[in-house]
Amino acid sequence: MSSVEQITGALNAPARSKLVPRTCPVCGAGKQESKLFTPRNIDPARLNALSFASRKVPEFMSHELVRCLRCDVVYACESGDAAETGEAYHEAQFDSSEEARDAAASYALTLESALATVTDKDGVLDIGTGTGTFLQQMAQRGFTGLVGIEPSPAAISAADEDIRPSIRMGLFDPASFASEQFALISCFMTLEHVHDPAALVNACYGLLKPGGVMVVVVHDWRAWNNRILGRRSPIVDIEHLQLFSSRSVTTLFNKAGFVQVDCQSFRNRYRLEYWCKLLPLPGGLRTAVDKLIKRTGLADHKIAMNVGNLMVVARKP
Ligand SMILES: [Zn+2]
């Protein structure tokens, strides 16, 4: 397996491949130092390409997940072969450009004060950039040298013309960049999917200039909404090889050498129509709600909500 696959081996492979045991992806502790979080729940008949699409009906399938008693990360203690992951990436869909725009704007807004402390604004790397909307936000804030990495050709072709040339198709390969090249590296909603999140964060540390900042957004398994839903939470998903909490994601960045690791929950601002799509409603009721908000003109109304995500801002000394 190449280092690229080890680091970016990204999406968890479908269960059709052989399952390989995993130790804690943050601190390396073995399964004996963990507690069961959810038992394995995989129905091969329902495992199809849809499982890897980002817009989908939740299927509540997952590998056996355990919680590391040392660092608090919840992780799949078995997973498929990383080699199949590129394929899964290509099959995956991406957020519609409007939703991606709303997400990027929410992230940029939350980052405002952290970005104000970044004086050298040359070099931004956005891993899993989708349609490049976060890069556009950074361009508006005076950042230059923008690079986005995105495996989905569909996402890239949907990108605006001004940003499309900055997006490289493929998986993140640290070897294709010079060390200490970037002032800012972002990676949103991706760390859950990679086989080796520590390798990814370590590689980013090497690519950052001294004083550079890495920012990630992850699901928080300890957030109240995720705790209430338990194994019915959309974060318990076969695509997710690990789920972070404030403590575990902070440990991940500290171990890589980052300092001033700041971890906070934040609010996502989306159109009401999109929030309704995320509600766990049966089909008929969902359609009725959808019609109602469209008829009343509320569908495009933007609402900010804390959905149980964490934003981590970490600085390289
Ligand atoms: Zn651990």
CSV table of C-alpha atoms and ligand atoms in Angstrom, one decimal:
chain,number,residue,atom,x,y,z
A,1,MET,CA,0.0,0.0,0.0
A,2,SER,CA,1.4,3.4,-0.9
A,3,SER,CA,1.7,6.2,1.6
A,4,VAL,CA,-1.0,8.0,-0.3
A,5,GLU,CA,-3.4,5.2,0.3
A,6,GLN,CA,-2.4,4.9,3.9
A,7,ILE,CA,-3.0,8.6,4.6
A,8,THR,CA,-5.9,9.4,2.3
A,9,GLY,CA,-7.3,5.9,2.1
A,10,ALA,CA,-10.2,7.9,3.0
A,11,LEU,CA,-13.7,6.5,2.8
A,12,ASN,CA,-14.3,3.3,4.5
A,13,ALA,CA,-14.6,0.5,2.1
A,14,PRO,CA,-17.8,-1.5,1.6
A,15,ALA,CA,-18.2,-4.6,3.6
A,16,ARG,CA,-17.7,-6.8,0.6
A,17,SER,CA,-14.0,-6.7,1.3
A,18,LYS,CA,-12.2,-8.5,4.1
A,19,LEU,CA,-12.4,-6.8,7.4
A,20,VAL,CA,-9.1,-5.9,9.1
A,21,PRO,CA,-8.8,-5.1,12.8
A,22,ARG,CA,-8.0,-1.6,13.8
A,23,THR,CA,-6.5,-0.1,17.0
A,24,CYS,CA,-7.3,3.4,18.3
A,25,PRO,CA,-6.6,5.8,15.3
A,26,VAL,CA,-5.8,8.7,17.8
A,27,CYS,CA,-3.7,7.2,20.6
A,28,GLY,CA,-2.9,3.7,19.4
A,29,ALA,CA,-4.5,1.9,22.3
A,30,GLY,CA,-5.8,-1.6,21.6
A,31,LYS,CA,-9.4,-2.8,21.7
A,32,GLN,CA,-8.8,-4.1,25.2
A,33,GLU,CA,-8.7,-0.5,26.4
A,34,SER,CA,-12.1,0.3,24.9
A,35,LYS,CA,-15.8,0.0,25.6
A,36,LEU,CA,-18.4,-1.1,23.2
A,37,PHE,CA,-20.3,1.9,21.6
A,38,THR,CA,-22.5,0.1,19.0
A,39,PRO,CA,-22.4,-3.5,17.9
A,40,ARG,CA,-21.8,-4.2,14.2
A,41,ASN,CA,-24.9,-3.6,12.1
A,42,ILE,CA,-24.3,-4.5,8.5
A,43,ASP,CA,-26.7,-5.9,6.0
A,44,PRO,CA,-24.7,-6.7,2.8
A,45,ALA,CA,-27.9,-6.8,0.7
A,46,ARG,CA,-28.5,-3.1,1.6
A,47,LEU,CA,-24.9,-2.1,1.1
A,48,ASN,CA,-24.8,-0.5,-2.3
A,49,ALA,CA,-23.4,2.5,-3.9
A,50,LEU,CA,-26.0,4.6,-2.0
A,51,SER,CA,-24.2,4.0,1.3
A,52,PHE,CA,-21.4,6.3,0.1
A,53,ALA,CA,-23.5,9.1,-1.2
A,54,SER,CA,-23.5,12.1,1.0
A,55,ARG,CA,-27.3,12.9,0.4
A,56,LYS,CA,-29.1,9.7,1.3
A,57,VAL,CA,-31.7,8.2,3.5
A,58,PRO,CA,-29.9,7.2,6.7
A,59,GLU,CA,-29.5,3.4,6.8
A,60,PHE,CA,-28.2,3.1,10.4
A,61,MET,CA,-25.5,0.6,9.3
A,62,SER,CA,-22.2,0.7,11.0
A,63,HIS,CA,-19.1,-1.4,11.8
A,64,GLU,CA,-18.6,-2.4,15.4
A,65,LEU,CA,-17.8,0.9,17.1
A,66,VAL,CA,-15.9,1.1,20.4
A,67,ARG,CA,-14.9,4.0,22.6
A,68,CYS,CA,-11.2,4.4,23.5
A,69,LEU,CA,-11.0,4.7,27.2
A,70,ARG,CA,-7.6,6.5,26.9
A,71,CYS,CA,-8.5,9.3,24.5
A,72,ASP,CA,-12.3,9.2,24.1
A,73,VAL,CA,-12.5,8.7,20.3
A,74,VAL,CA,-15.2,6.3,19.1
A,75,TYR,CA,-13.7,4.1,16.3
A,76,ALA,CA,-14.5,1.2,14.1
A,77,CYS,CA,-12.4,-1.7,15.5
A,78,GLU,CA,-12.5,-3.4,12.1
A,79,SER,CA,-12.7,-1.9,8.6
A,80,GLY,CA,-12.5,-2.8,4.9
A,81,ASP,CA,-9.4,-2.5,2.8
A,82,ALA,CA,-8.3,1.1,2.1
A,83,ALA,CA,-7.6,0.3,-1.5
A,84,GLU,CA,-11.3,0.3,-2.4
A,85,THR,CA,-11.8,3.8,-1.0
A,86,GLY,CA,-11.0,5.8,-4.0
A,87,GLU,CA,-13.8,4.0,-5.8
A,88,ALA,CA,-16.2,4.8,-3.0
A,89,TYR,CA,-15.2,8.5,-3.2
A,90,HIS,CA,-15.9,8.6,-6.9
A,91,GLU,CA,-19.3,7.1,-6.4
A,92,ALA,CA,-20.1,9.6,-3.7
A,93,GLN,CA,-22.3,12.6,-4.4
A,94,PHE,CA,-21.7,16.1,-3.1
A,95,ASP,CA,-23.8,18.8,-1.5
A,96,SER,CA,-25.7,20.9,-3.9
A,97,SER,CA,-23.8,24.1,-4.5
A,98,GLU,CA,-26.3,26.2,-2.5
A,99,GLU,CA,-25.8,24.0,0.6
A,100,ALA,CA,-22.1,24.0,0.1
A,101,ARG,CA,-22.1,27.8,-0.1
A,102,ASP,CA,-24.1,28.0,3.2
A,103,ALA,CA,-21.7,25.6,4.9
A,104,ALA,CA,-18.6,27.5,3.7
A,105,ALA,CA,-20.1,30.8,4.8
A,106,SER,CA,-20.9,29.4,8.3
A,107,TYR,CA,-17.3,28.0,8.6
A,108,ALA,CA,-15.8,31.3,7.5
A,109,LEU,CA,-17.9,33.3,9.9
A,110,THR,CA,-17.0,31.1,12.8
A,111,LEU,CA,-13.3,31.4,11.8
A,112,GLU,CA,-13.3,35.1,11.6
A,113,SER,CA,-11.3,35.9,14.7
A,114,ALA,CA,-8.9,33.0,14.1
A,115,LEU,CA,-8.3,34.1,10.5
A,116,ALA,CA,-7.6,37.7,11.7
A,117,THR,CA,-4.5,36.4,13.5
A,118,VAL,CA,-3.0,34.9,10.3
A,119,THR,CA,-0.8,37.6,8.9
A,120,ASP,CA,0.9,35.6,6.1
A,121,LYS,CA,-2.1,34.9,3.8
A,122,ASP,CA,-0.2,33.1,1.0
A,123,GLY,CA,-1.0,29.4,0.6
A,124,VAL,CA,-4.4,27.8,1.4
A,125,LEU,CA,-5.0,24.0,1.1
A,126,ASP,CA,-8.6,22.8,1.4
A,127,ILE,CA,-8.7,19.0,1.6
A,128,GLY,CA,-12.0,17.6,0.2
A,129,THR,CA,-13.0,21.0,-1.2
A,130,GLY,CA,-16.1,19.9,-3.1
A,131,THR,CA,-17.1,22.8,-5.3
A,132,GLY,CA,-14.4,25.0,-3.8
A,133,THR,CA,-16.8,27.4,-1.9
A,134,PHE,CA,-14.6,27.7,1.2
A,135,LEU,CA,-11.6,28.7,-1.1
A,136,GLN,CA,-13.8,31.4,-2.6
A,137,GLN,CA,-14.6,32.6,1.0
A,138,MET,CA,-10.8,32.7,1.7
A,139,ALA,CA,-10.1,34.6,-1.6
A,140,GLN,CA,-12.6,37.2,-0.4
A,141,ARG,CA,-10.6,37.6,2.8
A,142,GLY,CA,-7.4,38.3,0.9
A,143,PHE,CA,-5.8,34.8,0.9
A,144,THR,CA,-3.8,33.8,-2.2
A,145,GLY,CA,-2.2,30.6,-3.5
A,146,LEU,CA,-5.4,28.6,-3.2
A,147,VAL,CA,-5.4,24.8,-3.7
A,148,GLY,CA,-8.4,22.5,-3.4
A,149,ILE,CA,-8.2,18.7,-3.4
A,150,GLU,CA,-11.4,16.9,-4.5
A,151,PRO,CA,-11.8,13.3,-5.6
A,152,SER,CA,-15.3,13.8,-7.2
A,153,PRO,CA,-15.3,14.9,-10.8
A,154,ALA,CA,-19.0,15.8,-10.5
A,155,ALA,CA,-18.2,18.3,-7.7
A,156,ILE,CA,-15.3,19.9,-9.6
A,157,SER,CA,-17.4,20.3,-12.8
A,158,ALA,CA,-20.1,22.0,-10.6
A,159,ALA,CA,-17.5,24.5,-9.2
A,160,ASP,CA,-17.7,28.2,-10.3
A,161,GLU,CA,-15.4,29.1,-13.1
A,162,ASP,CA,-13.3,31.5,-11.0
A,163,ILE,CA,-12.3,28.7,-8.5
A,164,ARG,CA,-12.3,25.6,-10.7
A,165,PRO,CA,-8.7,26.0,-11.9
A,166,SER,CA,-7.5,25.9,-8.3
A,167,ILE,CA,-9.1,22.5,-7.7
A,168,ARG,CA,-7.0,19.3,-8.3
A,169,MET,CA,-8.9,16.1,-8.8
A,170,GLY,CA,-7.7,13.2,-6.7
A,171,LEU,CA,-7.0,12.2,-3.1
A,172,PHE,CA,-4.7,14.2,-0.8
A,173,ASP,CA,-1.1,13.3,-1.4
A,174,PRO,CA,1.3,15.3,0.9
A,175,ALA,CA,4.2,14.3,-1.4
A,176,SER,CA,2.9,16.5,-4.1
A,177,PHE,CA,3.5,19.7,-2.1
A,178,ALA,CA,6.5,21.4,-0.7
A,179,SER,CA,7.0,21.4,3.1
A,180,GLU,CA,6.0,24.6,4.9
A,181,GLN,CA,4.1,25.8,1.8
A,182,PHE,CA,0.7,26.7,3.3
A,183,ALA,CA,-0.5,29.4,5.7
A,184,LEU,CA,-3.9,27.7,6.2
A,185,ILE,CA,-5.0,24.1,5.7
A,186,SER,CA,-8.7,23.2,6.1
A,187,CYS,CA,-10.4,19.8,6.1
A,188,PHE,CA,-14.1,19.8,6.7
A,189,MET,CA,-16.2,16.7,7.5
A,190,THR,CA,-13.5,14.4,6.2
A,191,LEU,CA,-11.5,13.2,9.2
A,192,GLU,CA,-14.2,10.7,10.1
A,193,HIS,CA,-13.7,9.0,6.8
A,194,VAL,CA,-9.9,8.5,6.6
A,195,HIS,CA,-8.2,5.3,7.7
A,196,ASP,CA,-5.4,7.1,9.4
A,197,PRO,CA,-6.5,10.6,10.7
A,198,ALA,CA,-3.2,10.9,12.7
A,199,ALA,CA,-1.2,10.5,9.5
A,200,LEU,CA,-3.3,13.1,7.7
A,201,VAL,CA,-2.9,15.6,10.6
A,202,ASN,CA,0.9,14.9,10.8
A,203,ALA,CA,1.3,15.4,7.1
A,204,CYS,CA,-0.6,18.8,7.3
A,205,TYR,CA,1.7,19.9,10.1
A,206,GLY,CA,4.6,19.3,7.8
A,207,LEU,CA,3.0,21.3,5.0
A,208,LEU,CA,2.2,24.3,7.2
A,209,LYS,CA,4.5,27.3,7.6
A,210,PRO,CA,5.5,28.1,11.1
A,211,GLY,CA,2.6,30.0,12.7
A,212,GLY,CA,0.3,28.5,10.1
A,213,VAL,CA,-3.2,27.3,11.1
A,214,MET,CA,-5.1,24.1,10.5
A,215,VAL,CA,-8.8,24.1,10.8
A,216,VAL,CA,-11.2,21.1,10.7
A,217,VAL,CA,-14.8,20.5,11.3
A,218,VAL,CA,-15.9,17.1,12.7
A,219,HIS,CA,-19.0,15.6,14.2
A,220,ASP,CA,-19.1,15.6,18.0
A,221,TRP,CA,-20.4,12.3,19.3
A,222,ARG,CA,-20.8,13.8,22.8
A,223,ALA,CA,-23.1,16.6,21.5
A,224,TRP,CA,-26.6,16.3,23.1
A,225,ASN,CA,-28.4,15.7,19.9
A,226,ASN,CA,-26.1,12.8,18.9
A,227,ARG,CA,-26.3,11.4,22.4
A,228,ILE,CA,-30.1,11.5,22.4
A,229,LEU,CA,-30.4,9.8,19.0
A,230,GLY,CA,-27.8,7.2,20.0
A,231,ARG,CA,-27.3,4.6,17.4
A,232,ARG,CA,-30.1,6.2,15.3
A,233,SER,CA,-27.9,9.3,15.0
A,234,PRO,CA,-26.8,9.9,11.4
A,235,ILE,CA,-23.2,10.1,12.6
A,236,VAL,CA,-23.3,6.3,13.3
A,237,ASP,CA,-22.7,5.4,9.8
A,238,ILE,CA,-20.8,2.8,7.9
A,239,GLU,CA,-18.8,5.6,6.2
A,240,HIS,CA,-17.4,6.8,9.5
A,241,LEU,CA,-14.3,5.1,10.8
A,242,GLN,CA,-14.1,7.3,13.8
A,243,LEU,CA,-16.1,9.9,15.6
A,244,PHE,CA,-14.5,12.6,17.7
A,245,SER,CA,-15.3,14.5,20.9
A,246,SER,CA,-13.6,17.6,22.1
A,247,ARG,CA,-11.1,15.6,24.1
A,248,SER,CA,-10.2,13.1,21.4
A,249,VAL,CA,-9.8,15.7,18.6
A,250,THR,CA,-7.7,17.9,20.8
A,251,THR,CA,-5.5,14.9,21.6
A,252,LEU,CA,-5.1,14.2,17.9
A,253,PHE,CA,-3.8,17.7,17.2
A,254,ASN,CA,-1.6,17.9,20.3
A,255,LYS,CA,0.1,14.6,19.4
A,256,ALA,CA,1.0,16.0,16.0
A,257,GLY,CA,2.8,19.0,17.6
A,258,PHE,CA,0.1,21.7,17.2
A,259,VAL,CA,-0.2,24.3,20.0
A,260,GLN,CA,-3.2,26.5,20.9
A,261,VAL,CA,-5.6,23.8,19.9
A,262,ASP,CA,-9.0,25.5,20.2
A,263,CYS,CA,-12.1,23.4,19.9
A,264,GLN,CA,-15.6,24.9,19.9
A,265,SER,CA,-19.2,24.0,18.9
A,266,PHE,CA,-20.7,26.3,16.4
A,267,ARG,CA,-23.8,27.0,14.4
A,268,ASN,CA,-24.5,26.1,10.8
A,269,ARG,CA,-26.6,28.5,8.8
A,270,TYR,CA,-28.8,26.8,6.2
A,271,ARG,CA,-32.0,27.4,4.3
A,272,LEU,CA,-35.0,26.0,6.1
A,273,GLU,CA,-35.7,23.7,3.2
A,274,TYR,CA,-32.4,22.0,3.8
A,275,TRP,CA,-33.0,21.6,7.6
A,276,CYS,CA,-36.3,19.9,6.8
A,277,LYS,CA,-34.5,17.5,4.5
A,278,LEU,CA,-32.4,16.4,7.5
A,279,LEU,CA,-35.3,15.8,9.8
A,280,PRO,CA,-35.9,12.1,10.6
A,281,LEU,CA,-39.5,12.1,9.2
A,282,PRO,CA,-41.3,9.4,7.3
A,283,GLY,CA,-41.6,10.1,3.6
A,284,GLY,CA,-45.3,11.3,3.5
A,285,LEU,CA,-44.9,13.7,6.4
A,286,ARG,CA,-41.6,15.0,4.9
A,287,THR,CA,-43.3,15.8,1.6
A,288,ALA,CA,-46.1,17.6,3.5
A,289,VAL,CA,-43.7,19.7,5.5
A,290,ASP,CA,-41.7,20.5,2.3
A,291,LYS,CA,-44.8,21.7,0.5
A,292,LEU,CA,-45.9,23.8,3.5
A,293,ILE,CA,-42.7,25.7,3.8
A,294,LYS,CA,-42.5,26.3,0.1
A,295,ARG,CA,-46.1,27.6,0.0
A,296,THR,CA,-45.5,29.9,2.9
A,297,GLY,CA,-42.3,31.2,1.4
A,298,LEU,CA,-40.3,30.0,4.4
A,299,ALA,CA,-38.2,27.5,2.4
A,300,ASP,CA,-35.4,30.0,1.6
A,301,HIS,CA,-35.4,31.5,5.1
A,302,LYS,CA,-31.9,30.9,6.6
A,303,ILE,CA,-31.7,29.5,10.1
A,304,ALA,CA,-28.6,29.0,12.2
A,305,MET,CA,-28.5,25.9,14.4
A,306,ASN,CA,-26.0,24.0,16.5
A,307,VAL,CA,-26.1,20.5,15.0
A,308,GLY,CA,-23.5,18.9,17.2
A,309,ASN,CA,-20.3,19.7,15.1
A,310,LEU,CA,-17.0,20.9,16.4
A,311,MET,CA,-14.6,23.3,14.8
A,312,VAL,CA,-11.0,22.9,15.7
A,313,VAL,CA,-8.4,25.6,15.1
A,314,ALA,CA,-4.8,24.5,15.7
A,315,ARG,CA,-1.6,26.5,15.2
A,316,LYS,CA,1.9,25.3,14.3
A,317,PRO,CA,4.4,26.9,16.5
B,1,ZN,ZN,-7.4,6.3,21.9
